[in-house]
PDB file of C-alpha atoms in Angstrom:
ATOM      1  CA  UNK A   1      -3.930 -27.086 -26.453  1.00  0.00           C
ATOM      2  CA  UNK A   2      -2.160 -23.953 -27.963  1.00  0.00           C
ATOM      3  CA  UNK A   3      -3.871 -21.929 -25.225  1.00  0.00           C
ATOM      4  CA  UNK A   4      -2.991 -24.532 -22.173  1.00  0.00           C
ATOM      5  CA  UNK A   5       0.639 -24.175 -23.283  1.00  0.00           C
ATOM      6  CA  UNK A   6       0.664 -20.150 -23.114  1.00  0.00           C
ATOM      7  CA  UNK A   7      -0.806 -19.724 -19.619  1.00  0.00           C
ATOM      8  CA  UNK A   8       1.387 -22.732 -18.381  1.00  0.00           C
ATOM      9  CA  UNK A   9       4.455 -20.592 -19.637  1.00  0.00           C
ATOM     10  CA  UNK A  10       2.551 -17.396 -18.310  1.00  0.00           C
ATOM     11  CA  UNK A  11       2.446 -18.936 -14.964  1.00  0.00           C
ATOM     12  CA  UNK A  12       5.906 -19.960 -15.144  1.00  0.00           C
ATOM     13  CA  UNK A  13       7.148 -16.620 -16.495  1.00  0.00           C
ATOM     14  CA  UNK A  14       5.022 -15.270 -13.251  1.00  0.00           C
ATOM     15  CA  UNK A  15       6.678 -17.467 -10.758  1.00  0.00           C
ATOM     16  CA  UNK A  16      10.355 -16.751 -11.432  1.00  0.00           C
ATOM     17  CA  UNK A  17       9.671 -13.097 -11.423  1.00  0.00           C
ATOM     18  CA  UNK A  18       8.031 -13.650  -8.294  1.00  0.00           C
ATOM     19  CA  UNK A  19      11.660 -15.395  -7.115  1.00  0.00           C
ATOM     20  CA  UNK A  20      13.894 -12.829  -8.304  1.00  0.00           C
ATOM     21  CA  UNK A  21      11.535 -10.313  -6.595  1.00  0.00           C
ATOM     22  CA  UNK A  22      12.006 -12.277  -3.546  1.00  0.00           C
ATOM     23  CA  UNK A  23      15.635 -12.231  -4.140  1.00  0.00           C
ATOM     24  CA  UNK A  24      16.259  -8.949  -4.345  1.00  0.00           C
ATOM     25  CA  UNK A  25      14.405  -8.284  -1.591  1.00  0.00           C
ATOM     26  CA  UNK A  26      16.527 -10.309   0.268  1.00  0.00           C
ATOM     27  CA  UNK A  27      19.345  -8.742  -0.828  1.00  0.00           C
ATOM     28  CA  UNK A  28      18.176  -5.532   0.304  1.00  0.00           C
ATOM     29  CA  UNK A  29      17.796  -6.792   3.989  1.00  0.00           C
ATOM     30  CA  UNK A  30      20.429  -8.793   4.608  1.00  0.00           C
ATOM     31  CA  UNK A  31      23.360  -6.761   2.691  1.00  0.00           C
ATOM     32  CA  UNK A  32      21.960  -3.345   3.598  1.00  0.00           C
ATOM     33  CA  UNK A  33      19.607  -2.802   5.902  1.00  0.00           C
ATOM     34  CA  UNK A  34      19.936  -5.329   8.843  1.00  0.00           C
ATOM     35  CA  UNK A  35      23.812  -5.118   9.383  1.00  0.00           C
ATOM     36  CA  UNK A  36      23.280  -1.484   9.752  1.00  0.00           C
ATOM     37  CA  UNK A  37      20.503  -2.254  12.183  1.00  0.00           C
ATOM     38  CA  UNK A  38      18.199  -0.847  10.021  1.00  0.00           C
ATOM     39  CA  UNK A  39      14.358  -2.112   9.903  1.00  0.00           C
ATOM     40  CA  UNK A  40      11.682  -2.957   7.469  1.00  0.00           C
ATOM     41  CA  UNK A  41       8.059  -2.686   8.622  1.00  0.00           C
ATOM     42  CA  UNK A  42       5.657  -5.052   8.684  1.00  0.00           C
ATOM     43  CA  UNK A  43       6.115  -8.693   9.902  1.00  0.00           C
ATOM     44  CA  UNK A  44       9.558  -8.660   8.258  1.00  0.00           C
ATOM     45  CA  UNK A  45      10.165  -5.655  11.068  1.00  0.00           C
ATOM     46  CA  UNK A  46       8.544  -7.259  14.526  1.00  0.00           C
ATOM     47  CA  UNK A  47      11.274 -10.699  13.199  1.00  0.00           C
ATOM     48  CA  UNK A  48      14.147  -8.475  12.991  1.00  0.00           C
ATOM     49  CA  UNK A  49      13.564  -7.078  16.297  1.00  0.00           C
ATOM     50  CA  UNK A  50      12.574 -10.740  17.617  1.00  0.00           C
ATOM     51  CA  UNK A  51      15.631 -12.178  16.049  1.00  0.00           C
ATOM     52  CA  UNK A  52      18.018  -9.248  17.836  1.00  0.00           C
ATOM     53  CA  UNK A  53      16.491 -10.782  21.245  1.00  0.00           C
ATOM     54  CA  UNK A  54      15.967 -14.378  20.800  1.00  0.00           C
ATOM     55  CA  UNK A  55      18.868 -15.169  17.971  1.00  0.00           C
ATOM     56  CA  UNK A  56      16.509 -17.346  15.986  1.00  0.00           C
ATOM     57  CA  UNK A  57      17.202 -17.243  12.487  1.00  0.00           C
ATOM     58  CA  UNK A  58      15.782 -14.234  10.775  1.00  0.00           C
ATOM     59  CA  UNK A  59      14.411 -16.401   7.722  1.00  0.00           C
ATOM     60  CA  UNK A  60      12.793 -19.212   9.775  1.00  0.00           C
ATOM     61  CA  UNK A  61      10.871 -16.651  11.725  1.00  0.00           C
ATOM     62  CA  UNK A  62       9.795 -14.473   9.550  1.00  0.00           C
ATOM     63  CA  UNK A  63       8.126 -17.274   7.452  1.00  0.00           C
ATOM     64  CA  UNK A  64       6.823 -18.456  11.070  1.00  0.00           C
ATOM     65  CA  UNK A  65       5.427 -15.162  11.559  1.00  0.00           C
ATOM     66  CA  UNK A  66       3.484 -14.352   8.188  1.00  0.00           C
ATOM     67  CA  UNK A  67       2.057 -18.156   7.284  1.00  0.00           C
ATOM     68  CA  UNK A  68      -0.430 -17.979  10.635  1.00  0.00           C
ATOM     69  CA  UNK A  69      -1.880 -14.389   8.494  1.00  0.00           C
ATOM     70  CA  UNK A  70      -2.168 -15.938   5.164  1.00  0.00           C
ATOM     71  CA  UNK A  71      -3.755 -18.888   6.384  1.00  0.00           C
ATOM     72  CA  UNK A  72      -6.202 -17.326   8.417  1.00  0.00           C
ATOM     73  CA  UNK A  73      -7.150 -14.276   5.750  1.00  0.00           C
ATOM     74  CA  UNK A  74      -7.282 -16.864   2.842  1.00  0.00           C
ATOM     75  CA  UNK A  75     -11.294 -16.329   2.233  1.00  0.00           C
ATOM     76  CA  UNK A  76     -10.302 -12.683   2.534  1.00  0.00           C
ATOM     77  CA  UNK A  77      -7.877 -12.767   0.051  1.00  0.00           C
ATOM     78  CA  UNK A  78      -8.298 -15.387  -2.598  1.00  0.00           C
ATOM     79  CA  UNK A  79      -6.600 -18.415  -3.329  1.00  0.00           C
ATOM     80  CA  UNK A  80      -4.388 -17.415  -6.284  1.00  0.00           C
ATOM     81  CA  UNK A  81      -2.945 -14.522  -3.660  1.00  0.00           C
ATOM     82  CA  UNK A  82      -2.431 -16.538  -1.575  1.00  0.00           C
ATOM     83  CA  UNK A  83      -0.575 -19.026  -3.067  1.00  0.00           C
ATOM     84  CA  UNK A  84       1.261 -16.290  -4.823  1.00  0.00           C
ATOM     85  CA  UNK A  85       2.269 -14.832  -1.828  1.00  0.00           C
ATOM     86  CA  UNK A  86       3.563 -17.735   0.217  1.00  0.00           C
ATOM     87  CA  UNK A  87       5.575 -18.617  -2.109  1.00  0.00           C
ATOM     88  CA  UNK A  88       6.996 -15.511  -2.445  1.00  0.00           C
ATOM     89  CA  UNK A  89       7.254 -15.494   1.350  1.00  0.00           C
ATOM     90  CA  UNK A  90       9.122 -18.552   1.142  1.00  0.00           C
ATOM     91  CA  UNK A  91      11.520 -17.495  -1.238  1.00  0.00           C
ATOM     92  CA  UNK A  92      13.038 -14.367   0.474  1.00  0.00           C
ATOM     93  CA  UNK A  93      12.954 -16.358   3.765  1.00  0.00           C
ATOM     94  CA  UNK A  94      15.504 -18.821   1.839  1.00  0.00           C
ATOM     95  CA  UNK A  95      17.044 -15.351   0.723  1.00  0.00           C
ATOM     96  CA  UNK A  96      17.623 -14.105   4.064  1.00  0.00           C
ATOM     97  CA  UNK A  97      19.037 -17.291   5.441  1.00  0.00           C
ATOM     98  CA  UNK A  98      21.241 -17.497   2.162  1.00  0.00           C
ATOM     99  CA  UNK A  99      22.598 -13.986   2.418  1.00  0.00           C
ATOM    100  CA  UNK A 100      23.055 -13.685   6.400  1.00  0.00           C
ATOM    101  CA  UNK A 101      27.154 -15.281   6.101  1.00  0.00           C
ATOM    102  CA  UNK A 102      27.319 -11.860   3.576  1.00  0.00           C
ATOM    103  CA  UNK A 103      29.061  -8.442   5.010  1.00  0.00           C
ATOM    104  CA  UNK A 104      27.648  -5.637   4.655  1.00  0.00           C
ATOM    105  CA  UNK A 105      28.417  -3.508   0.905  1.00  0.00           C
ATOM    106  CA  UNK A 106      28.811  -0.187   3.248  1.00  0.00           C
ATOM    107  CA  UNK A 107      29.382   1.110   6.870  1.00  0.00           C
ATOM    108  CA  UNK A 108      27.955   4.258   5.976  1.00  0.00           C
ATOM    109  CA  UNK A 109      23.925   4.044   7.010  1.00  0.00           C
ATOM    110  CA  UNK A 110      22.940   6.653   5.109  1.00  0.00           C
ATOM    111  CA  UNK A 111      23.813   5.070   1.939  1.00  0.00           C
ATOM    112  CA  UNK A 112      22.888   1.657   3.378  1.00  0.00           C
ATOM    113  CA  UNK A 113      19.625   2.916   3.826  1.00  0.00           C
ATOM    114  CA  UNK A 114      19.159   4.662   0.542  1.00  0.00           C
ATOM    115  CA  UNK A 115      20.324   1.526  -1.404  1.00  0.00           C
ATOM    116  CA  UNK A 116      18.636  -0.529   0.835  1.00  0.00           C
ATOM    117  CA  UNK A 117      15.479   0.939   0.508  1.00  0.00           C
ATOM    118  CA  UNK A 118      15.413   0.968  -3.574  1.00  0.00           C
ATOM    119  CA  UNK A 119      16.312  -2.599  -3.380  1.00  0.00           C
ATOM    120  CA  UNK A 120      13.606  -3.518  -1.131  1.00  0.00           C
ATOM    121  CA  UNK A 121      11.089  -1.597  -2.981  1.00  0.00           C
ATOM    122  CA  UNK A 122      11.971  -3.331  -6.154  1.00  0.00           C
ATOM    123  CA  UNK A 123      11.755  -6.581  -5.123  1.00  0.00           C
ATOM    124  CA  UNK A 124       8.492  -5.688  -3.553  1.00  0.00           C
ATOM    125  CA  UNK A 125       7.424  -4.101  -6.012  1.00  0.00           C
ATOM    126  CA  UNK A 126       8.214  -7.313  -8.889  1.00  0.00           C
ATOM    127  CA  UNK A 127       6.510  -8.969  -6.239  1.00  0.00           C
ATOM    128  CA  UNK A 128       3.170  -7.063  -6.235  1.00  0.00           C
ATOM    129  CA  UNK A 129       3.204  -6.663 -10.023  1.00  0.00           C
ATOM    130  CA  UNK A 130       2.757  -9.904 -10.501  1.00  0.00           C
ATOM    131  CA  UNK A 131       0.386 -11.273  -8.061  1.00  0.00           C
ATOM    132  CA  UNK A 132       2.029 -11.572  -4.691  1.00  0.00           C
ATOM    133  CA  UNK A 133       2.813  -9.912  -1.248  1.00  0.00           C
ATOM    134  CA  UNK A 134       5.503 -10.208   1.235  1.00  0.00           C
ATOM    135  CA  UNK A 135       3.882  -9.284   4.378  1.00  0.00           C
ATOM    136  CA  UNK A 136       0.839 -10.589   6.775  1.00  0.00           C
ATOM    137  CA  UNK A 137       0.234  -7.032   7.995  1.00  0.00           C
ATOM    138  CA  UNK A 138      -1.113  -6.871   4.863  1.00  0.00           C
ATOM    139  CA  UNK A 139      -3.884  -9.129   5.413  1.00  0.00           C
ATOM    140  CA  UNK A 140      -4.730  -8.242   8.589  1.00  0.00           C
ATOM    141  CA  UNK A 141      -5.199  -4.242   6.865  1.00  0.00           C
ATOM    142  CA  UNK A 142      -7.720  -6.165   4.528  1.00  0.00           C
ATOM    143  CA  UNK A 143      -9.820  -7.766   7.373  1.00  0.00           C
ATOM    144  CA  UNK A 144      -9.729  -4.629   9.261  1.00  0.00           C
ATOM    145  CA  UNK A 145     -10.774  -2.340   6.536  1.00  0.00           C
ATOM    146  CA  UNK A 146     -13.990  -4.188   6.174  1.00  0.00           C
ATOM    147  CA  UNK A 147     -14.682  -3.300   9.883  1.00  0.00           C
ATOM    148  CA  UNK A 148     -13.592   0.065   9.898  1.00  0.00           C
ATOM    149  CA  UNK A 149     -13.467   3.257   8.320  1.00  0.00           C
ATOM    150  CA  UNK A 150      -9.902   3.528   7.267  1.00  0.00           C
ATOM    151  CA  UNK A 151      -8.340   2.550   3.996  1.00  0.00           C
ATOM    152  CA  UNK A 152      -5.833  -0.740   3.725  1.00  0.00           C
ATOM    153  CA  UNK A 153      -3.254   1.660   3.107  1.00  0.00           C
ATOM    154  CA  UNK A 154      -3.952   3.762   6.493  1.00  0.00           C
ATOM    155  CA  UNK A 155      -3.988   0.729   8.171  1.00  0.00           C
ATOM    156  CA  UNK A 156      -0.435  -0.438   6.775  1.00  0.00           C
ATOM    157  CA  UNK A 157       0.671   3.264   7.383  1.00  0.00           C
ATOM    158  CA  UNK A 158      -0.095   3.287  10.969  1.00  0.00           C
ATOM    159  CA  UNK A 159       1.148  -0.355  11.526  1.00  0.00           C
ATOM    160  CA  UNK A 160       4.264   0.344   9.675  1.00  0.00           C
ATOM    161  CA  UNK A 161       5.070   3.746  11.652  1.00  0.00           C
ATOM    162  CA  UNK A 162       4.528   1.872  14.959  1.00  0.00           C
ATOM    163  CA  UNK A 163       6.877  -0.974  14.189  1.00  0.00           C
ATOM    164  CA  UNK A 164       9.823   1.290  12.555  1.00  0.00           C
ATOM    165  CA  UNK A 165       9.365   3.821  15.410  1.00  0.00           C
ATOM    166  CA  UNK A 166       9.933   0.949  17.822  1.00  0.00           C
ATOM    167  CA  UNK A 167      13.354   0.212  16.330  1.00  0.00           C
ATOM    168  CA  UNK A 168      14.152   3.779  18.136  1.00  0.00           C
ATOM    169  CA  UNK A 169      13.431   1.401  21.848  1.00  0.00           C
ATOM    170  CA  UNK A 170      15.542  -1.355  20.270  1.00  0.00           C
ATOM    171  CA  UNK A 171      18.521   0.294  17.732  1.00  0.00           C
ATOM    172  CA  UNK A 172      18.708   3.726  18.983  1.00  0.00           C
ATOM    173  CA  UNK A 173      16.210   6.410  17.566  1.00  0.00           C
ATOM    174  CA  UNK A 174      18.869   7.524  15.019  1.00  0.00           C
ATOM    175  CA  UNK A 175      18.243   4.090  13.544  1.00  0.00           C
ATOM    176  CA  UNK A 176      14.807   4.363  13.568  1.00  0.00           C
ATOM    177  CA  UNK A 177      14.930   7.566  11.638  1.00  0.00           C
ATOM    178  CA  UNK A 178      17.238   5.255   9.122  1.00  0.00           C
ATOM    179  CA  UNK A 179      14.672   3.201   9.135  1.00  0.00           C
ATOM    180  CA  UNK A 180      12.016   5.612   8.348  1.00  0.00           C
ATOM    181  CA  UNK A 181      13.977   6.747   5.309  1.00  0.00           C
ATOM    182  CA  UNK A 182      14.284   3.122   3.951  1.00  0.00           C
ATOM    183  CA  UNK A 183      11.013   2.493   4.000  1.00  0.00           C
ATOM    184  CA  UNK A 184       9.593   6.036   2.925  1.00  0.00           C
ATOM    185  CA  UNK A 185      12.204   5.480  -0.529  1.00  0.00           C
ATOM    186  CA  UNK A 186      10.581   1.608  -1.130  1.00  0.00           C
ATOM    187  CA  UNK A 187       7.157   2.850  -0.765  1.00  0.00           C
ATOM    188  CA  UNK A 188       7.747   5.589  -3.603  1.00  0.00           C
ATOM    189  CA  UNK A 189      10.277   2.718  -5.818  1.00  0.00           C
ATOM    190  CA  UNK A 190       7.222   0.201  -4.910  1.00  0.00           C
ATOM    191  CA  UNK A 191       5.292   2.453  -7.063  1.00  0.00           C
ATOM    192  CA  UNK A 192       6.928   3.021  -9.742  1.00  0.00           C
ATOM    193  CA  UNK A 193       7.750  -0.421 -10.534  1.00  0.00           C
ATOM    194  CA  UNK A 194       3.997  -1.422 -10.055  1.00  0.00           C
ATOM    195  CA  UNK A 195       2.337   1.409 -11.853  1.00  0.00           C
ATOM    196  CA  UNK A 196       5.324   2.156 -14.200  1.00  0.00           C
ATOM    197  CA  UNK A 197       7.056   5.028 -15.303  1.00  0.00           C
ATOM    198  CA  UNK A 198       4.888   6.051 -18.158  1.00  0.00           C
ATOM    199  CA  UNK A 199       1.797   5.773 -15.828  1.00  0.00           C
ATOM    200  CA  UNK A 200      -0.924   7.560 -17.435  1.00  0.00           C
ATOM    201  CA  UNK A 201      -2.272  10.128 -15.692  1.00  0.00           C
ATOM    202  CA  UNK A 202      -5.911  12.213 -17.180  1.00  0.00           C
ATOM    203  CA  UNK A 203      -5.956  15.636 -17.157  1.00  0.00           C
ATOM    204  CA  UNK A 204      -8.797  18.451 -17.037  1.00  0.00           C
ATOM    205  CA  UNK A 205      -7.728  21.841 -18.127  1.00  0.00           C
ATOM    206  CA  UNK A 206     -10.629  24.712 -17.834  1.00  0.00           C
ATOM    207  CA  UNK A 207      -9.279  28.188 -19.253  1.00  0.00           C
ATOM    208  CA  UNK A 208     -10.756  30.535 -21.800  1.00  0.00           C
ATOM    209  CA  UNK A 209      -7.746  30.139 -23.773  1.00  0.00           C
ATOM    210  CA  UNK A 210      -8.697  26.355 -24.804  1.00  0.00           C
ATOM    211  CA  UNK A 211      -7.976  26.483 -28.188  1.00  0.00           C
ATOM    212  CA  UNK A 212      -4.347  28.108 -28.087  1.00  0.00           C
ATOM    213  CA  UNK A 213      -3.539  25.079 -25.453  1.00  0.00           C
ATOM    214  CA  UNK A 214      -5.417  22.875 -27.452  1.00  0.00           C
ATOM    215  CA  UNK A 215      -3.246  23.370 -30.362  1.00  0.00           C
ATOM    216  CA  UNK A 216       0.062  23.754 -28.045  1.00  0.00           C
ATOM    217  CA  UNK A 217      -0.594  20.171 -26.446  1.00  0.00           C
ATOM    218  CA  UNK A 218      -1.288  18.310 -29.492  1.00  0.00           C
ATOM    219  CA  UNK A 219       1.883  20.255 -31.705  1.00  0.00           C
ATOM    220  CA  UNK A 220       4.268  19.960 -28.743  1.00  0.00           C
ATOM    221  CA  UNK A 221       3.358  16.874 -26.998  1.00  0.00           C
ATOM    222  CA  UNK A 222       2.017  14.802 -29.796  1.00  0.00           C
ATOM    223  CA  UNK A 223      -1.082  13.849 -27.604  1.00  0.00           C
ATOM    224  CA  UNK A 224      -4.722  14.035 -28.987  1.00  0.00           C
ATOM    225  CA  UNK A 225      -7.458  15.757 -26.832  1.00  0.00           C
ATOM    226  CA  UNK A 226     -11.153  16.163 -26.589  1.00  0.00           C
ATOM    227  CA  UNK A 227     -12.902  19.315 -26.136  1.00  0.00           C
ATOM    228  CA  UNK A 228     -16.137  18.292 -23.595  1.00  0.00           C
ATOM    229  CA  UNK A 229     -18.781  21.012 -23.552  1.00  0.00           C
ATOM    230  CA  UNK A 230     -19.298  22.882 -20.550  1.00  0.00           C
ATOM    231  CA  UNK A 231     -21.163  25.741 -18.824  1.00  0.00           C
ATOM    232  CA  UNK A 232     -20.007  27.547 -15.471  1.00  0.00           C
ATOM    233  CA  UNK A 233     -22.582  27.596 -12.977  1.00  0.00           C
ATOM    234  CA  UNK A 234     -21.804  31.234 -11.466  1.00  0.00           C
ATOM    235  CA  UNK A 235     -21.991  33.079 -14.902  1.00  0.00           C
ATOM    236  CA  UNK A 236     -24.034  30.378 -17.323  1.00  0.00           C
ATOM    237  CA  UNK A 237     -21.060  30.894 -19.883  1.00  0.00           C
ATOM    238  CA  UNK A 238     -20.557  27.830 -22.111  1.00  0.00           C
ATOM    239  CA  UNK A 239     -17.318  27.030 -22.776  1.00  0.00           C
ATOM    240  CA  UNK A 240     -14.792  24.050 -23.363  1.00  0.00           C
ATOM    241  CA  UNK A 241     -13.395  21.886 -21.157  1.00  0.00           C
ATOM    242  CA  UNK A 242      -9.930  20.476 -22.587  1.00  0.00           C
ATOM    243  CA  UNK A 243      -9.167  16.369 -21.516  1.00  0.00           C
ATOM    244  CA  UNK A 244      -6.228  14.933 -22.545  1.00  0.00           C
ATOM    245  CA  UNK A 245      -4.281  11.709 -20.735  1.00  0.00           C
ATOM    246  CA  UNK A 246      -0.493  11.834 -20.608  1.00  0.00           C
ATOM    247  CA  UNK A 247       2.006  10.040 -18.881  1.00  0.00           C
ATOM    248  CA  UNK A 248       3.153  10.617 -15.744  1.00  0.00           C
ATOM    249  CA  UNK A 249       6.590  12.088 -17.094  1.00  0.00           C
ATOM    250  CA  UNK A 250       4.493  14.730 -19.276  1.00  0.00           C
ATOM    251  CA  UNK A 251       2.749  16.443 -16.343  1.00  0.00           C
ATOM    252  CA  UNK A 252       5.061  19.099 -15.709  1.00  0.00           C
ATOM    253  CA  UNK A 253       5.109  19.770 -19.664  1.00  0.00           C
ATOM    254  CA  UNK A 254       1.103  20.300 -19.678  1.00  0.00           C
ATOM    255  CA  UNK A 255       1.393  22.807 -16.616  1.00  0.00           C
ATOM    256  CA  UNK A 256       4.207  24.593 -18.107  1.00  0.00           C
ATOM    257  CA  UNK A 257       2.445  24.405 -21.630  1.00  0.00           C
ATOM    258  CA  UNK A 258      -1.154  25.585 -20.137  1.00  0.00           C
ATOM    259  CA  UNK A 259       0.490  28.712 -17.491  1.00  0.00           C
ATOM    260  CA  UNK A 260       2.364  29.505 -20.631  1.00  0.00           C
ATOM    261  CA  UNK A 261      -1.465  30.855 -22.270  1.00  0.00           C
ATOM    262  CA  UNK A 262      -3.450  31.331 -18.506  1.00  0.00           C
ATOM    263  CA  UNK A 263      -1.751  31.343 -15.492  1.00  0.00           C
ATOM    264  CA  UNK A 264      -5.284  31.391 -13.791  1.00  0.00           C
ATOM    265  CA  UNK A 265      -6.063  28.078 -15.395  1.00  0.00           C
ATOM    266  CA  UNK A 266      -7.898  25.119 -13.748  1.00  0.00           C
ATOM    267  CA  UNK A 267      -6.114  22.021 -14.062  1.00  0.00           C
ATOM    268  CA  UNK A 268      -6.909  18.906 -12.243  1.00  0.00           C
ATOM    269  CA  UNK A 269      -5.075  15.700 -12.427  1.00  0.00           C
ATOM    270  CA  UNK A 270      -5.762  11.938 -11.630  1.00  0.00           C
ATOM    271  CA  UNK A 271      -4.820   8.133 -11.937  1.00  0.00           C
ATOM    272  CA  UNK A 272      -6.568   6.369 -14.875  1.00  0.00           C
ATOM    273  CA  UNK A 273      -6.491   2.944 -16.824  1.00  0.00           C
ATOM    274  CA  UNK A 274      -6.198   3.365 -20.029  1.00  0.00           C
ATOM    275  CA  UNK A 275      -6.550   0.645 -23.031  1.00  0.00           C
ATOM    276  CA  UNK A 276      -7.242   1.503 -26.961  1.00  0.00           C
ATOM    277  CA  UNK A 277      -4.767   2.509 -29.511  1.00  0.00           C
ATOM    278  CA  UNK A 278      -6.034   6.361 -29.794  1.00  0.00           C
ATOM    279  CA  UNK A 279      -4.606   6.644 -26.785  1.00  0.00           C
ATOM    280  CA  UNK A 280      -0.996   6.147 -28.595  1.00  0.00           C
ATOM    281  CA  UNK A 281       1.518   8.846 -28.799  1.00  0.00           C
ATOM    282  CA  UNK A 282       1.640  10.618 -32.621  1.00  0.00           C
ATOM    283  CA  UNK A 283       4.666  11.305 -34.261  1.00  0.00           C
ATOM    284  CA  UNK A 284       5.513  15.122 -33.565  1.00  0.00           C
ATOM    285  CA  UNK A 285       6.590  16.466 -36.979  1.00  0.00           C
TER     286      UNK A 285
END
């Protein structure tokens, strides 16, 4: 019973998040972006530029626009998505229509786009961390990925660049450059809100100096290591190969901290989940 209760409130706690998401969102379009004639990409982007022609309401058609994809990718994408997702759709369609009678904050596009952009990308960004999506295109990447040989995000990319560079036909190509700014800034906020600013990050470090680093990492960083045994192919000399995982914040500290000993050092750097508590900052005393 205890349990039922928890992932009821879970669910709940999901839900709003997934509303202020959409809110902000919102926000970002209709205060910022669109009465600047600025663009989004994605369905979002073909209804602005509809809605410029036609003068249906932006919210009405957008939501239009994007149920048709969810619907028809819904064995693609899995019912808890989509759910997620359409109601997240519905939400910032309210949003727009709600915040349309709004002026604009600023005249100035630049900052309109700026501001516009970080908005957008949080909200998206709530959105995606919890389970939902805001756009069909999105679907559509996920069928075609399975049928070609580029990645969802290519796909998105490419389907993106096409719709904001078509704002240049509609807006003027100074907007579309606007536009291209927005949505470059959201795609970098949309990231750090989903993966976080203390994103951990694993690092391989292969120098001859190993144990000075070793030592210089763990006293100055507070991070613990592991020495993997190694041998290089060309010369058969065993040696150790230094991996430690950081945070995203701490990788200009472990280059600084490993060119300090060997600025001829190998150091390689990638995205990893990480769970366990050795993985827990120590105290630097």
């Amino acid at each position: 019973m205890k349990g039922k209760k928890t992932k009821f409130y879970q669910l709940i706690g999901r839900y709003i998040l997934l509303f202020i998401g959409a809110m902000i969102y919102s926000i970002g379009l209709e205060i910022f972006l669109i009465p600047n004639n600025v663009i989004d990409g994605g369905i979002v982007g073909i209804s602005i530029i509809t809605t410029h022609f036609t003068k249906l309401p932006l919210g009405v058609l957008t939501f239009i626009l994007n149920v048709p994809f969810f619907i028809f990718g819904y064995k693609q994408i899995g019912k808890t998505f989509t759910i997620s997702t359409l109601f997240s759709v519905f939400c910032y369609s309210i949003g727009v229509s709600l915040f349309t009678p709004i002026s604009s904050i600023t005249q100035d596009v630049l900052l309109a786009s700026i501001f516009g952009g970080i908005l957008i990308g949080f909200g998206v960004g709530l959105i995606i961390r919890n389970g939902g999506s805001t756009d069909g295109s999105e679907v559509i990447a996920i069928i075609l990925d399975k049928k070609s040989s580029f990645s969802v995000g290519q796909i998105v990319m490419f389907f993106n660049f096409f719709i904001l560079t078509s704002a240049g036909f509609v807006f003027g190509w100074d907007r579309a450059m606007y536009s291209l700014i927005a949505y470059f800034i959201a795609v970098k906020v949309i990231d750090i809100i989903v993966d976080g600013l203390d994103e951990s990050k694993a690092v391989i470090i292969i120098s001859e100096q190993y144990q000075d680093i070793s030592e210089a990492i763990m006293n100055r960083l507070g991070r613990g290591l592991t020495l993997l045994d190694g041998k290089g192919a060309y010369k058969g000399v065993d040696t150790s190969v230094i991996y430690v995982i950081v945070s995203r914040l701490e990788i200009s500290k472990v280059k600084n901290i490993v060119h300090g000993f060997d600025e001829d050092a190998l150091i390689t750097i990638g995205p990893v989940d990480v769970s366990g508590k050795k993985y827990k900052k120590k105290a630097i005393h």
